[in-house]
mmCIF file of C-alpha atoms in Angstrom:
data_model
loop_
_atom_site.group_PDB
_atom_site.id
_atom_site.type_symbol
_atom_site.label_atom_id
_atom_site.label_comp_id
_atom_site.label_asym_id
_atom_site.label_seq_id
_atom_site.Cartn_x
_atom_site.Cartn_y
_atom_site.Cartn_z
ATOM 1 C CA ALA V 252 0.000 0.000 0.000
ATOM 2 C CA GLN V 253 1.082 3.535 -0.665
ATOM 3 C CA SER V 254 1.208 6.312 1.882
ATOM 4 C CA VAL V 255 2.775 9.712 2.320
ATOM 5 C CA THR V 256 3.640 11.364 5.616
ATOM 6 C CA GLN V 257 4.597 14.995 5.855
ATOM 7 C CA LEU V 258 6.299 15.190 9.188
ATOM 8 C CA ASP V 259 5.495 18.814 10.000
ATOM 9 C CA SER V 260 2.120 20.483 9.670
ATOM 10 C CA HIS V 261 3.731 23.921 10.077
ATOM 11 C CA VAL V 262 7.270 25.208 9.524
ATOM 12 C CA SER V 263 8.396 28.740 10.315
ATOM 13 C CA VAL V 264 11.655 30.229 9.035
ATOM 14 C CA SER V 265 13.178 33.670 8.763
ATOM 15 C CA GLU V 266 13.706 35.236 5.368
ATOM 16 C CA GLY V 267 17.123 34.326 4.006
ATOM 17 C CA THR V 268 17.478 31.124 6.072
ATOM 18 C CA PRO V 269 17.247 27.557 4.734
ATOM 19 C CA VAL V 270 13.982 25.715 4.297
ATOM 20 C CA LEU V 271 13.487 22.007 5.014
ATOM 21 C CA LEU V 272 10.104 20.358 4.509
ATOM 22 C CA ARG V 273 10.123 16.667 5.337
ATOM 23 C CA CYS V 274 8.301 13.882 3.532
ATOM 24 C CA ASN V 275 8.413 10.112 4.040
ATOM 25 C CA TYR V 276 6.653 7.687 1.767
ATOM 26 C CA SER V 277 5.697 4.053 1.712
ATOM 27 C CA SER V 278 5.345 2.169 -1.539
ATOM 28 C CA SER V 279 5.506 -1.438 -2.659
ATOM 29 C CA TYR V 280 6.785 -0.439 -6.073
ATOM 30 C CA SER V 281 9.124 2.115 -7.559
ATOM 31 C CA PRO V 282 7.357 5.387 -6.870
ATOM 32 C CA SER V 283 7.130 8.638 -8.710
ATOM 33 C CA LEU V 284 7.320 11.491 -6.235
ATOM 34 C CA PHE V 285 6.264 15.097 -6.593
ATOM 35 C CA TRP V 286 6.218 18.300 -4.591
ATOM 36 C CA TYR V 287 3.486 20.848 -5.242
ATOM 37 C CA VAL V 288 2.957 24.323 -3.791
ATOM 38 C CA GLN V 289 -0.402 25.958 -3.164
ATOM 39 C CA HIS V 290 -0.734 29.698 -2.610
ATOM 40 C CA PRO V 291 -3.953 31.088 -1.097
ATOM 41 C CA ASN V 292 -6.981 30.749 -3.360
ATOM 42 C CA LYS V 293 -4.928 29.026 -6.021
ATOM 43 C CA GLY V 294 -4.589 25.514 -7.335
ATOM 44 C CA LEU V 295 -1.530 23.340 -6.831
ATOM 45 C CA GLN V 296 1.565 24.163 -8.845
ATOM 46 C CA LEU V 297 4.247 21.583 -9.600
ATOM 47 C CA LEU V 298 7.604 22.374 -7.986
ATOM 48 C CA LEU V 299 9.514 19.266 -9.005
ATOM 49 C CA LYS V 300 9.223 15.540 -9.682
ATOM 50 C CA TYR V 301 11.303 12.411 -9.214
ATOM 51 C CA THR V 302 10.805 9.560 -11.668
ATOM 52 C CA SER V 303 13.787 7.215 -11.138
ATOM 53 C CA ALA V 304 16.398 9.312 -12.878
ATOM 54 C CA ALA V 305 18.797 11.445 -10.792
ATOM 55 C CA THR V 306 18.127 11.201 -7.067
ATOM 56 C CA LEU V 307 18.705 14.934 -6.570
ATOM 57 C CA VAL V 308 15.959 16.785 -8.336
ATOM 58 C CA LYS V 309 15.995 20.499 -9.010
ATOM 59 C CA GLY V 310 12.751 22.381 -9.332
ATOM 60 C CA ILE V 311 11.460 25.860 -9.839
ATOM 61 C CA ASN V 312 12.132 28.858 -7.603
ATOM 62 C CA GLY V 313 15.350 27.409 -6.196
ATOM 63 C CA PHE V 314 13.775 24.356 -4.583
ATOM 64 C CA GLU V 315 15.296 20.905 -4.751
ATOM 65 C CA ALA V 316 14.592 17.493 -3.261
ATOM 66 C CA GLU V 317 16.635 14.367 -2.731
ATOM 67 C CA PHE V 318 15.200 10.882 -3.127
ATOM 68 C CA LYS V 319 16.658 8.550 -0.496
ATOM 69 C CA LYS V 320 15.397 5.030 -1.000
ATOM 70 C CA SER V 321 17.096 3.651 2.117
ATOM 71 C CA GLU V 322 15.280 6.224 4.244
ATOM 72 C CA THR V 323 12.100 6.276 2.118
ATOM 73 C CA SER V 324 12.312 10.052 2.196
ATOM 74 C CA PHE V 325 11.894 12.868 -0.293
ATOM 75 C CA HIS V 326 12.597 16.048 1.648
ATOM 76 C CA LEU V 327 12.219 19.465 0.018
ATOM 77 C CA THR V 328 14.896 22.105 0.578
ATOM 78 C CA LYS V 329 15.768 25.626 -0.408
ATOM 79 C CA PRO V 330 18.979 27.406 0.635
ATOM 80 C CA SER V 331 17.420 30.795 1.294
ATOM 81 C CA ALA V 332 13.749 31.472 1.986
ATOM 82 C CA HIS V 333 11.920 34.363 0.399
ATOM 83 C CA MET V 334 8.736 35.967 1.626
ATOM 84 C CA SER V 335 6.977 34.766 -1.528
ATOM 85 C CA ASP V 336 7.680 31.144 -0.511
ATOM 86 C CA ALA V 337 5.026 31.358 2.218
ATOM 87 C CA ALA V 338 2.414 28.819 1.102
ATOM 88 C CA GLU V 339 1.260 25.246 1.642
ATOM 89 C CA TYR V 340 3.395 22.440 0.259
ATOM 90 C CA PHE V 341 2.210 18.952 -0.653
ATOM 91 C CA CYS V 342 4.294 15.827 -1.118
ATOM 92 C CA VAL V 343 2.684 13.390 -3.551
ATOM 93 C CA VAL V 344 3.366 9.783 -4.570
ATOM 94 C CA THR V 345 2.156 7.648 -7.448
ATOM 95 C CA THR V 346 3.091 4.074 -8.270
ATOM 96 C CA GLY V 347 1.690 3.407 -11.663
ATOM 97 C CA GLY V 348 -1.596 4.353 -13.216
ATOM 98 C CA PHE V 349 -3.530 7.283 -11.936
ATOM 99 C CA LYS V 350 -3.697 6.543 -8.217
ATOM 100 C CA THR V 351 -2.287 9.593 -6.485
ATOM 101 C CA ILE V 352 -1.639 9.905 -2.769
ATOM 102 C CA PHE V 353 -1.319 13.418 -1.346
ATOM 103 C CA GLY V 354 0.340 14.224 1.940
ATOM 104 C CA ALA V 355 -1.592 16.292 4.451
ATOM 105 C CA GLY V 356 0.435 19.384 3.604
ATOM 106 C CA THR V 357 2.989 21.574 5.361
ATOM 107 C CA ARG V 358 2.284 25.239 5.799
ATOM 108 C CA LEU V 359 5.433 27.336 5.465
ATOM 109 C CA PHE V 360 5.615 30.679 7.242
ATOM 110 C CA VAL V 361 8.404 33.105 6.369
ATOM 111 C CA LYS V 362 9.237 35.862 8.843
ATOM 112 C CA ALA V 363 10.779 39.142 7.757
ATOM 113 C CA GLY O 300 -0.307 28.310 -23.016
ATOM 114 C CA ALA O 301 -3.706 28.096 -21.381
ATOM 115 C CA GLY O 302 -3.890 26.159 -18.165
ATOM 116 C CA VAL O 303 -6.767 24.311 -16.543
ATOM 117 C CA SER O 304 -9.776 26.572 -16.254
ATOM 118 C CA GLN O 305 -12.515 26.138 -13.658
ATOM 119 C CA SER O 306 -15.792 27.981 -13.309
ATOM 120 C CA PRO O 307 -17.313 29.501 -11.365
ATOM 121 C CA SER O 308 -14.472 30.523 -9.069
ATOM 122 C CA ASN O 309 -16.943 30.961 -6.225
ATOM 123 C CA LYS O 310 -20.419 29.566 -5.715
ATOM 124 C CA VAL O 311 -22.787 30.257 -2.841
ATOM 125 C CA THR O 312 -26.037 28.342 -2.762
ATOM 126 C CA GLU O 313 -28.736 27.243 -0.369
ATOM 127 C CA LYS O 314 -28.895 23.815 1.157
ATOM 128 C CA GLY O 315 -30.894 21.449 -1.024
ATOM 129 C CA LYS O 316 -30.083 23.125 -4.333
ATOM 130 C CA ASP O 317 -28.178 21.453 -7.154
ATOM 131 C CA VAL O 318 -24.851 22.862 -8.367
ATOM 132 C CA GLU O 319 -22.722 22.313 -11.448
ATOM 133 C CA LEU O 320 -18.990 22.922 -11.489
ATOM 134 C CA ARG O 321 -17.103 23.110 -14.756
ATOM 135 C CA CYS O 322 -13.549 22.173 -15.687
ATOM 136 C CA ASP O 323 -11.823 22.884 -18.986
ATOM 137 C CA PRO O 324 -8.564 20.881 -19.103
ATOM 138 C CA ILE O 325 -5.378 21.623 -20.978
ATOM 139 C CA SER O 326 -5.741 20.786 -24.652
ATOM 140 C CA GLY O 327 -4.327 17.343 -25.417
ATOM 141 C CA HIS O 328 -4.539 16.079 -21.845
ATOM 142 C CA THR O 329 -6.406 12.802 -21.847
ATOM 143 C CA ALA O 330 -6.598 12.386 -18.070
ATOM 144 C CA LEU O 331 -8.854 14.502 -15.886
ATOM 145 C CA TYR O 332 -9.256 14.375 -12.099
ATOM 146 C CA TRP O 333 -11.623 15.955 -9.593
ATOM 147 C CA TYR O 334 -10.597 16.498 -5.971
ATOM 148 C CA ARG O 335 -12.234 18.045 -2.930
ATOM 149 C CA GLN O 336 -10.237 20.121 -0.476
ATOM 150 C CA SER O 337 -11.941 20.880 2.792
ATOM 151 C CA LEU O 338 -10.721 23.537 5.208
ATOM 152 C CA GLY O 339 -7.549 22.421 6.919
ATOM 153 C CA GLN O 340 -7.513 19.070 5.177
ATOM 154 C CA GLY O 341 -5.665 17.528 2.290
ATOM 155 C CA LEU O 342 -6.971 16.603 -1.096
ATOM 156 C CA GLU O 343 -9.696 13.977 -1.373
ATOM 157 C CA PHE O 344 -9.906 12.118 -4.690
ATOM 158 C CA LEU O 345 -13.369 12.135 -6.241
ATOM 159 C CA ILE O 346 -13.298 10.841 -9.815
ATOM 160 C CA TYR O 347 -10.887 10.143 -12.688
ATOM 161 C CA PHE O 348 -11.444 10.168 -16.455
ATOM 162 C CA GLN O 349 -8.979 8.733 -18.975
ATOM 163 C CA GLY O 350 -9.767 9.074 -22.656
ATOM 164 C CA ASN O 351 -12.863 7.115 -23.626
ATOM 165 C CA SER O 352 -12.561 4.614 -20.789
ATOM 166 C CA ALA O 353 -15.189 4.296 -18.104
ATOM 167 C CA PRO O 354 -14.393 6.749 -15.307
ATOM 168 C CA ASP O 355 -13.145 5.631 -11.912
ATOM 169 C CA LYS O 356 -15.826 6.881 -9.526
ATOM 170 C CA SER O 357 -14.459 5.215 -6.436
ATOM 171 C CA GLY O 358 -13.930 8.501 -4.595
ATOM 172 C CA LEU O 359 -17.406 9.965 -4.949
ATOM 173 C CA PRO O 360 -18.747 10.336 -1.381
ATOM 174 C CA SER O 361 -22.412 9.696 -2.145
ATOM 175 C CA ASP O 362 -24.857 9.191 -5.000
ATOM 176 C CA ARG O 363 -25.617 12.922 -4.876
ATOM 177 C CA PHE O 364 -22.296 13.430 -6.667
ATOM 178 C CA SER O 365 -21.850 12.720 -10.357
ATOM 179 C CA ALA O 366 -19.566 13.844 -13.148
ATOM 180 C CA GLU O 367 -19.335 13.611 -16.866
ATOM 181 C CA ARG O 368 -16.790 14.465 -19.477
ATOM 182 C CA THR O 369 -18.070 15.351 -22.909
ATOM 183 C CA GLY O 370 -16.012 14.721 -26.020
ATOM 184 C CA GLY O 371 -12.983 13.875 -23.950
ATOM 185 C CA SER O 372 -12.533 17.493 -22.978
ATOM 186 C CA VAL O 373 -14.727 19.613 -20.700
ATOM 187 C CA SER O 374 -15.970 18.014 -17.500
ATOM 188 C CA THR O 375 -18.866 18.899 -15.235
ATOM 189 C CA LEU O 376 -19.166 17.843 -11.604
ATOM 190 C CA THR O 377 -22.748 17.921 -10.344
ATOM 191 C CA ILE O 378 -23.822 17.873 -6.727
ATOM 192 C CA GLN O 379 -27.526 17.300 -6.146
ATOM 193 C CA ARG O 380 -29.449 18.322 -3.037
ATOM 194 C CA THR O 381 -26.424 20.034 -1.551
ATOM 195 C CA GLN O 382 -25.661 19.699 2.152
ATOM 196 C CA GLN O 383 -23.582 21.963 4.365
ATOM 197 C CA GLU O 384 -20.831 19.354 4.547
ATOM 198 C CA ASP O 385 -20.385 19.757 0.779
ATOM 199 C CA SER O 386 -18.822 23.173 1.410
ATOM 200 C CA ALA O 387 -15.237 22.935 0.178
ATOM 201 C CA VAL O 388 -12.921 23.875 -2.652
ATOM 202 C CA TYR O 389 -13.333 21.596 -5.652
ATOM 203 C CA LEU O 390 -10.159 21.240 -7.681
ATOM 204 C CA CYS O 391 -9.812 19.883 -11.172
ATOM 205 C CA ALA O 392 -6.548 18.646 -12.654
ATOM 206 C CA SER O 393 -5.497 17.259 -16.011
ATOM 207 C CA SER O 394 -2.476 15.398 -17.276
ATOM 208 C CA LEU O 395 -1.126 13.466 -20.197
ATOM 209 C CA SER O 396 -1.949 9.779 -19.987
ATOM 210 C CA PRO O 397 -0.714 8.659 -16.548
ATOM 211 C CA GLY O 398 0.863 5.481 -17.882
ATOM 212 C CA GLY O 399 3.464 4.623 -15.297
ATOM 213 C CA GLY O 400 2.267 7.324 -12.972
ATOM 214 C CA ASN O 401 5.029 9.774 -13.751
ATOM 215 C CA GLN O 402 2.973 12.464 -15.423
ATOM 216 C CA PRO O 403 2.448 15.537 -13.243
ATOM 217 C CA GLN O 404 -1.046 16.879 -12.835
ATOM 218 C CA HIS O 405 -1.868 20.463 -13.750
ATOM 219 C CA PHE O 406 -4.424 22.078 -11.488
ATOM 220 C CA GLY O 407 -7.027 24.748 -11.943
ATOM 221 C CA ASP O 408 -7.595 27.377 -9.269
ATOM 222 C CA GLY O 409 -10.678 25.591 -8.005
ATOM 223 C CA THR O 410 -14.291 26.423 -7.279
ATOM 224 C CA ARG O 411 -14.980 27.519 -3.717
ATOM 225 C CA LEU O 412 -18.432 26.162 -2.856
ATOM 226 C CA SER O 413 -20.327 27.481 0.139
ATOM 227 C CA ILE O 414 -23.636 25.935 1.207
ATOM 228 C CA LEU O 415 -25.783 28.154 3.403
#
């Protein structure tokens, strides 16, 4: 069975400091993993995806994520937070076909 | 290019009324998904369309919910006899054929439904 656990419901950082949003997954098969961002009153926007190529995946807006099979993790990072990064972030897993499992989301707060 | 378009963006209606929510996917995307996002909760899968295949309706919460997709493009989600617990944001997404599951979904901005 597939599952996704986002380890923090809320994360607060200061502008200019690193961001770490944690995601663990469970899958019986080789997963495809995604991170999406949702700004208020908007739909989800794709940040990046992992599909069994390079384990370090670079996305938009300076975000990147590293797939670690041994730890079943796919944490999202950014070296320096910007005020515009304040949003909700979703970790997502698929393992073939259309079945998509969304994490519960992590709300990122960025302090000036 | 044009993204996924949903209408209306907001809908307020009285309990017991029927509502129709529309989704216009990205041209060429054969897969279309409907999700429900309730306040403070994650995304709940409702229904999935792929090309001309029969839709997967396994996520529809009750028989008051139905959806159709005409001509493999525009989709309409209908909620009959609305209840207050139907209040939520309804999100539509489309993608190229999911195949091995590695196609990202492209989301519309949603319809915010409020039942009085």
